[in-house]
mmCIF file of C-alpha atoms in Angstrom:
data_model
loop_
_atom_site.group_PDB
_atom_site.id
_atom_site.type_symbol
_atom_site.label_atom_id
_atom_site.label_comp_id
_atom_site.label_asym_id
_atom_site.label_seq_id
_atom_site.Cartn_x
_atom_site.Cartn_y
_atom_site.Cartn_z
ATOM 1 C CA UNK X 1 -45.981 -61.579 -71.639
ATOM 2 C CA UNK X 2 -45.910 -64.425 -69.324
ATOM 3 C CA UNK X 3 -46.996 -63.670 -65.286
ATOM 4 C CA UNK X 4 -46.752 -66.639 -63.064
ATOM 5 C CA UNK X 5 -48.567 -66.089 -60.065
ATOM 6 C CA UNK X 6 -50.903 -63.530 -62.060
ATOM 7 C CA UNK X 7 -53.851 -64.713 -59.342
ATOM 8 C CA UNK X 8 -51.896 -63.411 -56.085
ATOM 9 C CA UNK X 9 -51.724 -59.918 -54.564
ATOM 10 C CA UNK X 10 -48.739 -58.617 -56.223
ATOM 11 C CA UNK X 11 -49.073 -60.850 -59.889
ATOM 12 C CA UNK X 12 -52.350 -59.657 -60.179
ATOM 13 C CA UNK X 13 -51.587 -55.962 -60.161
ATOM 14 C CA UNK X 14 -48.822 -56.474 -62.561
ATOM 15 C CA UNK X 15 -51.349 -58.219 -65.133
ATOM 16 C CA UNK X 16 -52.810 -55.099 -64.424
ATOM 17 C CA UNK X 17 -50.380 -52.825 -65.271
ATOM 18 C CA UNK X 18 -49.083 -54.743 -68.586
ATOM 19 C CA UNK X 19 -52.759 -54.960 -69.948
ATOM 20 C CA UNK X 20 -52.968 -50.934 -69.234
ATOM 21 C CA UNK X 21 -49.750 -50.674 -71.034
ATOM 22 C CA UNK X 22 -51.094 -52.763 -74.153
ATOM 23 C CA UNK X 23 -49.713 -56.104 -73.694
ATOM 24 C CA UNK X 24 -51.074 -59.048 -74.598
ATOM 25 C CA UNK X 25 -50.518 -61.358 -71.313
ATOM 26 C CA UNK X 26 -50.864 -64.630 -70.295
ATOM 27 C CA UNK X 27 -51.596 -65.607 -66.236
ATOM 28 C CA UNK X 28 -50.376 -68.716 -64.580
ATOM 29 C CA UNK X 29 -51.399 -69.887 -61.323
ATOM 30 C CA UNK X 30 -52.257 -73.117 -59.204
ATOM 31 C CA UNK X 31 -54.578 -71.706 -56.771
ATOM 32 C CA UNK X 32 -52.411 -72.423 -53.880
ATOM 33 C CA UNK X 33 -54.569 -72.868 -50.668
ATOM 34 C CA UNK X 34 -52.233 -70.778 -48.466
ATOM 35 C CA UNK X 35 -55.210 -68.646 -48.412
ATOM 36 C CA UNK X 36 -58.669 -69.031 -49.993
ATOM 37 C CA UNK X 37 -58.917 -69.402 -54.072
ATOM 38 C CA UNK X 38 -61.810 -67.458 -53.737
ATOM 39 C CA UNK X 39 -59.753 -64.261 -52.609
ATOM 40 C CA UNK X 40 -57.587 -64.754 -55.913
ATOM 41 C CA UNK X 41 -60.767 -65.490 -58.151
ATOM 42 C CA UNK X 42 -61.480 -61.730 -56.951
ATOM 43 C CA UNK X 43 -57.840 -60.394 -57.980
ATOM 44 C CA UNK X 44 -58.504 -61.726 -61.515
ATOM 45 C CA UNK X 45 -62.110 -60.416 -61.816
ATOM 46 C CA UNK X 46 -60.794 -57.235 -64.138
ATOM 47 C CA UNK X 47 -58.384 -59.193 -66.247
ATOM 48 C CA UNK X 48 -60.628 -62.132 -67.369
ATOM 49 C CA UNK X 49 -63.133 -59.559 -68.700
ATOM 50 C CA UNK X 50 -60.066 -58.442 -71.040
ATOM 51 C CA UNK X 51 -59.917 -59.478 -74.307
ATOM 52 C CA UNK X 52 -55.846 -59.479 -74.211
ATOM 53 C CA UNK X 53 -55.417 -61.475 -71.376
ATOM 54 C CA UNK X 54 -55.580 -65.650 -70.929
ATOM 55 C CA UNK X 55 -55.414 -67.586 -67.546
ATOM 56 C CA UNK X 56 -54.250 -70.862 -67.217
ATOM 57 C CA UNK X 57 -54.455 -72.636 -64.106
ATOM 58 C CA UNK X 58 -51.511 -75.434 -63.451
ATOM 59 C CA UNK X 59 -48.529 -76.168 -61.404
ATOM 60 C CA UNK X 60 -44.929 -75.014 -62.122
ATOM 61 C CA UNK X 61 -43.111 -77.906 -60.645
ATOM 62 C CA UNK X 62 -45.200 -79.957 -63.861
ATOM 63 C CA UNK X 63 -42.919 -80.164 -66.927
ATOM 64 C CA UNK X 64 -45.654 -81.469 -69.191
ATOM 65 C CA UNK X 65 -47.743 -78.298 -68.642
ATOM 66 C CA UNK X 66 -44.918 -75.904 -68.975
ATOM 67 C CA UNK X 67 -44.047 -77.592 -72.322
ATOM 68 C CA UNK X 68 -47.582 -77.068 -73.578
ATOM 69 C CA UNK X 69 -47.879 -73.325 -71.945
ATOM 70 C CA UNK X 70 -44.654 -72.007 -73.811
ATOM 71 C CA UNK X 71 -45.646 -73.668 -76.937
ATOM 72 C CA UNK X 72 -49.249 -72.261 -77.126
ATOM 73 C CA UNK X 73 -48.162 -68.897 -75.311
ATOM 74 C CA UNK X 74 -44.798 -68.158 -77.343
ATOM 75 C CA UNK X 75 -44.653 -65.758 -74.584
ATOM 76 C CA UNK X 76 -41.702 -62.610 -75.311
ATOM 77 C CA UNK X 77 -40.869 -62.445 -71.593
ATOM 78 C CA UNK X 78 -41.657 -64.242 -67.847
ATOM 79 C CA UNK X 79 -42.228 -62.165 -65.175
ATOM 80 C CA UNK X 80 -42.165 -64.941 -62.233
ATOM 81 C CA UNK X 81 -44.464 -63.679 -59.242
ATOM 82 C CA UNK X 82 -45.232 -67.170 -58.242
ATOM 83 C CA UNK X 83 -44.068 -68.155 -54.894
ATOM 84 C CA UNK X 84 -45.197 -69.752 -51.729
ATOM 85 C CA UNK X 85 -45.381 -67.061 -49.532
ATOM 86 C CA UNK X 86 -44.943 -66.121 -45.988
ATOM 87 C CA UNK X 87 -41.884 -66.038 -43.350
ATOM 88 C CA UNK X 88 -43.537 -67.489 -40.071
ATOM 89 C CA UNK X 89 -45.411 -70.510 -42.090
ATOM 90 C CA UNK X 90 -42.115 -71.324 -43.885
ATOM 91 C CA UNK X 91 -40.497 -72.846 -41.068
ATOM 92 C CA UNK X 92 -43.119 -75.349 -40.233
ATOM 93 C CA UNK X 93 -42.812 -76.342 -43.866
ATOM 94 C CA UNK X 94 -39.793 -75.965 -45.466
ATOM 95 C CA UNK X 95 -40.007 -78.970 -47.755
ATOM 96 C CA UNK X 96 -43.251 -77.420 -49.504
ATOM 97 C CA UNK X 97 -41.342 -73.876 -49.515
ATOM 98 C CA UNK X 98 -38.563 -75.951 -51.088
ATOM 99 C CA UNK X 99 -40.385 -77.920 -53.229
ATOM 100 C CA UNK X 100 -43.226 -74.980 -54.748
ATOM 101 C CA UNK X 101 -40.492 -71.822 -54.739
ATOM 102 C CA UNK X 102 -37.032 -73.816 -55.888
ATOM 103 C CA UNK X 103 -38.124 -77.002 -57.710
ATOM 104 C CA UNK X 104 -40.858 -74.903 -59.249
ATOM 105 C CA UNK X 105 -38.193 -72.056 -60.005
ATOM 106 C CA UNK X 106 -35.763 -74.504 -61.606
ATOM 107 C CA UNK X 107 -38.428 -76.382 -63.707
ATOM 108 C CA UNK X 108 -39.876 -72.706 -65.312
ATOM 109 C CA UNK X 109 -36.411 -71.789 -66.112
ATOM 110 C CA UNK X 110 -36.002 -74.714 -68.307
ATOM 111 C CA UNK X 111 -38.674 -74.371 -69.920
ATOM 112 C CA UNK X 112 -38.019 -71.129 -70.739
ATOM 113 C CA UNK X 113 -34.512 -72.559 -71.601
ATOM 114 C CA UNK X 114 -36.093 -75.160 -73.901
ATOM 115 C CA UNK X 115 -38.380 -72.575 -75.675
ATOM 116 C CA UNK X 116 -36.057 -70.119 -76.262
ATOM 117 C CA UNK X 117 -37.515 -67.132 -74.258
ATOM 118 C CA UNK X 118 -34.461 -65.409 -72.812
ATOM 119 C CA UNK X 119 -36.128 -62.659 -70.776
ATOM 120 C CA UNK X 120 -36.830 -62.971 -66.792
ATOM 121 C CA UNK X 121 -38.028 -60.543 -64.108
ATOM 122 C CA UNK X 122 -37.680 -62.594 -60.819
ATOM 123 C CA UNK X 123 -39.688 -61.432 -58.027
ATOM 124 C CA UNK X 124 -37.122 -61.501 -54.442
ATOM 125 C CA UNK X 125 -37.198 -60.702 -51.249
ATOM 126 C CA UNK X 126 -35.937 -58.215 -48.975
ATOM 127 C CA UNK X 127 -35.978 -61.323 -46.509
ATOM 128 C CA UNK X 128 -32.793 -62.985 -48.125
ATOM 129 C CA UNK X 129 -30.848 -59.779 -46.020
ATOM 130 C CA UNK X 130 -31.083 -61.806 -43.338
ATOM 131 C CA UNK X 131 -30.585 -59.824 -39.659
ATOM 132 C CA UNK X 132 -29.251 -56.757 -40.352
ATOM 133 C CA UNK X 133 -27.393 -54.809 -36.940
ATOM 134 C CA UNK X 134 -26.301 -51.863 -38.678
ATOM 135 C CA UNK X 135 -28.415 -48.521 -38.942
ATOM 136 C CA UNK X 136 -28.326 -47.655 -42.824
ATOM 137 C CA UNK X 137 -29.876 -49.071 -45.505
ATOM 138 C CA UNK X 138 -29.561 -52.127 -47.238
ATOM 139 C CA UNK X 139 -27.560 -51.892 -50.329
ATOM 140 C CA UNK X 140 -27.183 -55.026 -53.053
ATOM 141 C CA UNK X 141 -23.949 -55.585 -52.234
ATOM 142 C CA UNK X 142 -24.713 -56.756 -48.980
ATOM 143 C CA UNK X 143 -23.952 -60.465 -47.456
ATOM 144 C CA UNK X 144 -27.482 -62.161 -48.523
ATOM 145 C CA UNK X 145 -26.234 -65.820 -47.696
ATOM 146 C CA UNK X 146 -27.237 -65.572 -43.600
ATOM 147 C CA UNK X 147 -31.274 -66.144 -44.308
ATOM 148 C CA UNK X 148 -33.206 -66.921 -40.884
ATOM 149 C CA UNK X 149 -36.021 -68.561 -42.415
ATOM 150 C CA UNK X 150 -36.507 -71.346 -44.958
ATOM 151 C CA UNK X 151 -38.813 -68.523 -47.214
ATOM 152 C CA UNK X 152 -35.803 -66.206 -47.344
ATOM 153 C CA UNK X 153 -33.326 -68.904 -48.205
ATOM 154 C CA UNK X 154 -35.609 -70.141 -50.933
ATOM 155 C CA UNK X 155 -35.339 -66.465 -52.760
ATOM 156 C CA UNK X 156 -31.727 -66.432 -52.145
ATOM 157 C CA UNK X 157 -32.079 -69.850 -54.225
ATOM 158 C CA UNK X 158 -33.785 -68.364 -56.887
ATOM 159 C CA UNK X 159 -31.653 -65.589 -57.551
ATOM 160 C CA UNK X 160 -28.718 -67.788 -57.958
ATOM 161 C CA UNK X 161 -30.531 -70.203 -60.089
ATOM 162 C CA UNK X 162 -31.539 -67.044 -62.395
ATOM 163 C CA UNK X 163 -27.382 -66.046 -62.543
ATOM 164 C CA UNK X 164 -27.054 -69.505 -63.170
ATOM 165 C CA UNK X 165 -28.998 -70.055 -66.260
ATOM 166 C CA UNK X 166 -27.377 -66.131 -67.537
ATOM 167 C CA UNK X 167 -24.348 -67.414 -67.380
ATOM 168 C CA UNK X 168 -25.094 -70.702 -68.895
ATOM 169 C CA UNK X 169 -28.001 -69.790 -71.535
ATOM 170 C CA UNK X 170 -27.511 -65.663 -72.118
ATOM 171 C CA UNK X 171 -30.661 -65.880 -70.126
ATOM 172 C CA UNK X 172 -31.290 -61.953 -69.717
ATOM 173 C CA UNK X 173 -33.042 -61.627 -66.015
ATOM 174 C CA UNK X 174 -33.641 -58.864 -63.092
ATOM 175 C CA UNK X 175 -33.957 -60.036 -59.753
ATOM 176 C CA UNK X 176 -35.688 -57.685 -57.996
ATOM 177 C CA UNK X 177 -35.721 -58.013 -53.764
ATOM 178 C CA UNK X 178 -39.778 -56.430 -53.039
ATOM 179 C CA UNK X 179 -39.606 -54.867 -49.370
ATOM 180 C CA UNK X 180 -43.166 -54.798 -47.698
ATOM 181 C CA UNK X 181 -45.739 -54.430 -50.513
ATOM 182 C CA UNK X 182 -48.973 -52.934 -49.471
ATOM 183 C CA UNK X 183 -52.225 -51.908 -50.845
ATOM 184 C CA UNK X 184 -55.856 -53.439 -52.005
ATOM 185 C CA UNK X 185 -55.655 -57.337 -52.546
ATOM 186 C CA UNK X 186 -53.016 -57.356 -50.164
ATOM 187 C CA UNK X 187 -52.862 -61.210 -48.734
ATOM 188 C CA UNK X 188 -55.111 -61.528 -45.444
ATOM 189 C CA UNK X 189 -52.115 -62.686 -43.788
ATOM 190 C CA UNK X 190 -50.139 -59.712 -43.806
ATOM 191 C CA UNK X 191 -49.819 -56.965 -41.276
ATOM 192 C CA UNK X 192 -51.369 -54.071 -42.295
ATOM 193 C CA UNK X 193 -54.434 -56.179 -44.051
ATOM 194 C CA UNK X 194 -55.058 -57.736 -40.172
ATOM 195 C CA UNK X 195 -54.545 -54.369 -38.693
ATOM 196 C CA UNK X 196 -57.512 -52.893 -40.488
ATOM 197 C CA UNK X 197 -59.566 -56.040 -40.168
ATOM 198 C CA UNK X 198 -58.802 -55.910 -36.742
ATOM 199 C CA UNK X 199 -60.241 -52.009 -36.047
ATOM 200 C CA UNK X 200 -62.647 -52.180 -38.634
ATOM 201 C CA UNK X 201 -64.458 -55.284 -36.440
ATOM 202 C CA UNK X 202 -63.916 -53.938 -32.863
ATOM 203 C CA UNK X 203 -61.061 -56.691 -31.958
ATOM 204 C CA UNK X 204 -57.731 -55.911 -30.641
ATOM 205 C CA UNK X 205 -54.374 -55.194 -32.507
ATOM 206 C CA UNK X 206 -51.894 -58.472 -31.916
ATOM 207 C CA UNK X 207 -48.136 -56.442 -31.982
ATOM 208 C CA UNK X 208 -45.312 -59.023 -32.109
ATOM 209 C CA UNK X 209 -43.005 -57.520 -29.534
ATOM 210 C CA UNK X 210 -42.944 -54.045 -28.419
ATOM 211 C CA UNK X 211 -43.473 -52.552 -31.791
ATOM 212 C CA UNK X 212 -40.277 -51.177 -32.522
ATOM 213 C CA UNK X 213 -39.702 -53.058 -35.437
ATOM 214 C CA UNK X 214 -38.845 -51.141 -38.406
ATOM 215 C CA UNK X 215 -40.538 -51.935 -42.162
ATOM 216 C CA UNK X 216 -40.071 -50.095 -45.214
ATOM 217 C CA UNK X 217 -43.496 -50.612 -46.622
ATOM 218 C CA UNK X 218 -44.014 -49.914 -49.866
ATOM 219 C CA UNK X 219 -47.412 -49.084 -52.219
ATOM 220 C CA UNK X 220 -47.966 -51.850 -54.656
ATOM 221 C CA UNK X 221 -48.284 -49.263 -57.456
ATOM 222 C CA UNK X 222 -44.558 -48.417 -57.116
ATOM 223 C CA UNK X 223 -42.923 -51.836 -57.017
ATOM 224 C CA UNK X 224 -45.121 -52.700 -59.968
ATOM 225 C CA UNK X 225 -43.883 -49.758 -61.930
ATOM 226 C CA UNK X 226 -40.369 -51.121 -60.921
ATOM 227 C CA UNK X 227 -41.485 -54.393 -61.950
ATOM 228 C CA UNK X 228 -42.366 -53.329 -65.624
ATOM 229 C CA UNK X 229 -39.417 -50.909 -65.327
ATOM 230 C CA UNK X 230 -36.764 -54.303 -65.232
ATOM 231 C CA UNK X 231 -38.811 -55.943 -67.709
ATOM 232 C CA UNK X 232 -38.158 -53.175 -70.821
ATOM 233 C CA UNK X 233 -34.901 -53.724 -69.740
ATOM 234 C CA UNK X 234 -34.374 -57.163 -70.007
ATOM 235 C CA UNK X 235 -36.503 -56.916 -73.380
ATOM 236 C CA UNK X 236 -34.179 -54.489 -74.586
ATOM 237 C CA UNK X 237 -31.017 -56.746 -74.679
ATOM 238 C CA UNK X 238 -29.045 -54.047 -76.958
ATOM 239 C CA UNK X 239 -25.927 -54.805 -74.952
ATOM 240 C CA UNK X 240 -26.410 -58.316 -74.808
ATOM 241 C CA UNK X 241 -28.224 -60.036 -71.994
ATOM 242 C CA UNK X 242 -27.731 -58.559 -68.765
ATOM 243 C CA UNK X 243 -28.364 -59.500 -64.987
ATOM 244 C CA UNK X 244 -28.714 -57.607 -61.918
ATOM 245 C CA UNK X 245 -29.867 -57.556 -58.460
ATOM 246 C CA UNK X 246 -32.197 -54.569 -57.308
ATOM 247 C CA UNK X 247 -33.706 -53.199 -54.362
ATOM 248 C CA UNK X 248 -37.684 -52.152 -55.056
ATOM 249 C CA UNK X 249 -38.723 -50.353 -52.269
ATOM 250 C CA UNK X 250 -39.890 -47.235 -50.779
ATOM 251 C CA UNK X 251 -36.492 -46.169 -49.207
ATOM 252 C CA UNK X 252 -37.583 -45.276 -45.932
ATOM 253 C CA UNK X 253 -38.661 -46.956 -42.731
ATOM 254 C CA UNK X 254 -41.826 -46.744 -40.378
ATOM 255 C CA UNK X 255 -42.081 -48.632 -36.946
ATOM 256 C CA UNK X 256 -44.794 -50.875 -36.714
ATOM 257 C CA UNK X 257 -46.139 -48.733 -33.592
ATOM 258 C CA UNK X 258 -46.034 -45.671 -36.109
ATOM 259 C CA UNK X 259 -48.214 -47.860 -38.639
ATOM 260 C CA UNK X 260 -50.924 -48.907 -35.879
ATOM 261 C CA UNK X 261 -50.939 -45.200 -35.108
ATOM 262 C CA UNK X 262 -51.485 -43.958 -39.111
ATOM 263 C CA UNK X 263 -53.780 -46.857 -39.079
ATOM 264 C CA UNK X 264 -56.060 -46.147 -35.784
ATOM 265 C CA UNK X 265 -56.131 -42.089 -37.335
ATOM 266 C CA UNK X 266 -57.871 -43.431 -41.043
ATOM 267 C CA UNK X 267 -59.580 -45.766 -39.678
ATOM 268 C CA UNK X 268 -61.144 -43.495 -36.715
ATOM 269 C CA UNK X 269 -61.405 -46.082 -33.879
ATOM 270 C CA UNK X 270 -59.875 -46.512 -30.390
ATOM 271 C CA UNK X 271 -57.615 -49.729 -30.359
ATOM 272 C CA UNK X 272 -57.263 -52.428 -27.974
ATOM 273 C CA UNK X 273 -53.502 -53.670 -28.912
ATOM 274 C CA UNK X 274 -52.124 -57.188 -27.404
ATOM 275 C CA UNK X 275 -47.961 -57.855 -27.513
ATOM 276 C CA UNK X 276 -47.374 -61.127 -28.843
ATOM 277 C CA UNK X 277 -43.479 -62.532 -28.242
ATOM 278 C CA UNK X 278 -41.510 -62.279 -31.137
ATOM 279 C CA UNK X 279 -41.779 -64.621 -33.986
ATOM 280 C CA UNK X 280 -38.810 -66.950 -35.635
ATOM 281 C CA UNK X 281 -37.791 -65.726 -38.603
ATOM 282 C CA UNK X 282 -38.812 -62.713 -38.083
ATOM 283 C CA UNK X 283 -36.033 -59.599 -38.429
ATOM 284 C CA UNK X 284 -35.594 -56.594 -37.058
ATOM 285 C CA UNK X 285 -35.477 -53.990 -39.394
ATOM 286 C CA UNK X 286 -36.133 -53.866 -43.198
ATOM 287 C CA UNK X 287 -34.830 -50.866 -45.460
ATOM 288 C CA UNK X 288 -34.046 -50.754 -49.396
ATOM 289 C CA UNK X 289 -31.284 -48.538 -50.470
ATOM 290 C CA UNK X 290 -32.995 -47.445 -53.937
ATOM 291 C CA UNK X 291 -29.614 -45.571 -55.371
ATOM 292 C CA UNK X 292 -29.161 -48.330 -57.848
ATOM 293 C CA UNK X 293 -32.409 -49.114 -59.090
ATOM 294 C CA UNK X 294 -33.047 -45.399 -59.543
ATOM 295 C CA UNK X 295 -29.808 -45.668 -61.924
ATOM 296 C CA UNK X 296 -30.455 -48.659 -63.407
ATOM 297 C CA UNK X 297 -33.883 -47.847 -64.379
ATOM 298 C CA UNK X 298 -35.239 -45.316 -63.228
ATOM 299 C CA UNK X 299 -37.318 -46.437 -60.449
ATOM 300 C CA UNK X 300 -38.900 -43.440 -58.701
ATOM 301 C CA UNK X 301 -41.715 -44.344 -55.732
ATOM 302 C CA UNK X 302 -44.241 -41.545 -55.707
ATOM 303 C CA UNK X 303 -46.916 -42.904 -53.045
ATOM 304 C CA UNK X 304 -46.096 -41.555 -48.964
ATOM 305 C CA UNK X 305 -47.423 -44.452 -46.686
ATOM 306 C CA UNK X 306 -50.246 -42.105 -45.401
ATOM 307 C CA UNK X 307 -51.453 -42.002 -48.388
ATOM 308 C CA UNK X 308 -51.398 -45.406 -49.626
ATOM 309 C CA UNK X 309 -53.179 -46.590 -46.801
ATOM 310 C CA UNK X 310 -56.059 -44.239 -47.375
ATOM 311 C CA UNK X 311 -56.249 -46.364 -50.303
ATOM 312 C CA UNK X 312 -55.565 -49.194 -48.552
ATOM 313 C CA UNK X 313 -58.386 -48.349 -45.779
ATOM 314 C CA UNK X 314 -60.795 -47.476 -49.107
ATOM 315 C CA UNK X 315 -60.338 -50.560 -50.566
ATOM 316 C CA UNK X 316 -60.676 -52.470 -47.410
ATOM 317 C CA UNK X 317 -64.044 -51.008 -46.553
ATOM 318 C CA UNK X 318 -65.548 -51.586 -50.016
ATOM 319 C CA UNK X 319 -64.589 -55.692 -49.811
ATOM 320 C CA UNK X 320 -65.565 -55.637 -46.212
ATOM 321 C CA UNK X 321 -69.048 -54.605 -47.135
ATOM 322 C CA UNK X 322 -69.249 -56.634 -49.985
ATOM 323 C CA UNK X 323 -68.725 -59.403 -47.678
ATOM 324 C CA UNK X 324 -71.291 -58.670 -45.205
ATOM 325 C CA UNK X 325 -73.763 -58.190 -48.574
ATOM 326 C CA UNK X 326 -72.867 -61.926 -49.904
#
């Protein structure tokens, strides 16, 4: 198996998972420096150690590298992880979001195309919803063509590049749309990791807003077992190849006041929290209707958000320490 983006948060836990399963797998990553490589070195600490598993560091958008990955790797399936990240950053770059998350997008699927693999799990997001106004949750169906930020619109891209090269190439693919993923390695950026860094070292929580913001966070454990869920699917191609859009999240929402709260109660310190004005690109509410993928494959989320950020909390302590050691 083939993970681009095997060095990040969420590509690292699915290398992970596929070497626990008893996969041979091959990681791809560039190292972007939207946050430090050292962070990522870290995610891939376990992996390299593992006699099944091969990194290769390079750049999607480079044809000549691709070529020469598929061709060593003869990989069975892609699941593509690799992304530039990040809502708020997005819209002071678009042209790199553009460039990293569509050209590199286009240029894997043809060399997938040219080597013959015809098996895709696509990492989405829940950001290509757009605003959503309505209180229920977000089913597939839904208009996804309204994004608010150049990050969403660049999934929404990617998705109908990966219907694209079905339709043209029997290219068998999943696109899944990740709401929220949280737990250890979660990127530094990200709320709930600057939260805890924020209590554990005595400064205050920045809010965006009043807090009322909904999220439907979800443990990193679960969408990874929905991520290896799509991928026997697409592997199985009885039917002939298939494609589908599918909601992997936790199916529920918590405010971002409620999360501070949860937060301040494992962490066991008194907050100072500052309200910052709401950011561009930012939405309101985020909340995955699961029906489908529970159908489809059988996706089932089995870690509450108190408990997963026990874990999360654990985890954080252990690297913070380790830092202050080094």
């Amino acid at each position: 198996m083939l993970v681009t983006g095997a060095a990040g948060f969420i590509g690292s836990h699915v290398v992970d998972r596929l070497l626990a399963d008893g996969h041979l797998v091959v990681g791809v990553d560039n190292f972007d420096p939207f946050y430090a490589r050292a962070i990522k070195e870290r995610n891939l600490e376990g992996p390299r150690a593992h006699p099944r598993f091969r990194f290769c560091e390079g750049d999607l958008r480079d044809g000549a590298f691709l070529r020469r990955l598929f061709a060593e790797a003869c990989p069975e399936a892609v699941i593509h992880m690799a992304a530039r990240a990040g809502v708020r950053p997005s819209i002071e770059q678009p042209h790199e979001y553009y460039d990293l998350n569509v050209m590199g997008t286009v240029r894997l699927l043809e060399a997938m195309r040219e080597a013959g693999v015809g098996a895709l799990v696509f990492g989405s997001s829940s950001s290509v919803y757009g605003v959503r106004t309505d209180d229920r949750p977000f089913l597939e169906e839904d208009v996804a063509d309204l994004p608010v930020s150049p990050y969403a619109a660049t999934k929404r891209a990617g998705e109908l590049l990966c219907h694209t090269y079905h339709h043209l190439h029997g290219l068998s693919c999943l696109c899944l749309r990740l709401f929220t993923v949280y737990g250890p390695r979660q990127r530094p950026d990200l709320a709930i990791h600057k939260f805890t860094r924020a209590l554990a070292h005595g400064e205050p929580v920045s809010v965006y807003g009043d807090g009322g913001a909904l999220r439907d966070y979800t443990y990193v454990d679960d969408t990874v077992d929905g991520v290896c869920r799509a991928l026997e699917l697409v592997l199985e191609r009885s039917g002939g190849p298939v494609f589908d859009i599918l909601n992997i999240g936790a199916g529920r929402t918590t405010s971002v006041n409620e999360l501070v709260r949860l937060l301040v109660e494992k962490m066991g310190v008194e907050p100072g929290i500052e309200h910052l004005r709401l950011q561009p690109g930012d939405v309101p509410c985020t909340w995955a209707d699961i029906r489908r993928a529970r159908a489809v494959l059988g996706y089932d989320p089995q870690v509450p958000l108190e408990r997963g950020l026990e874990r999360f909390v654990a985890w954080f302590r252990q690297e913070d320490e380790r830092a202050r050691r080094s």
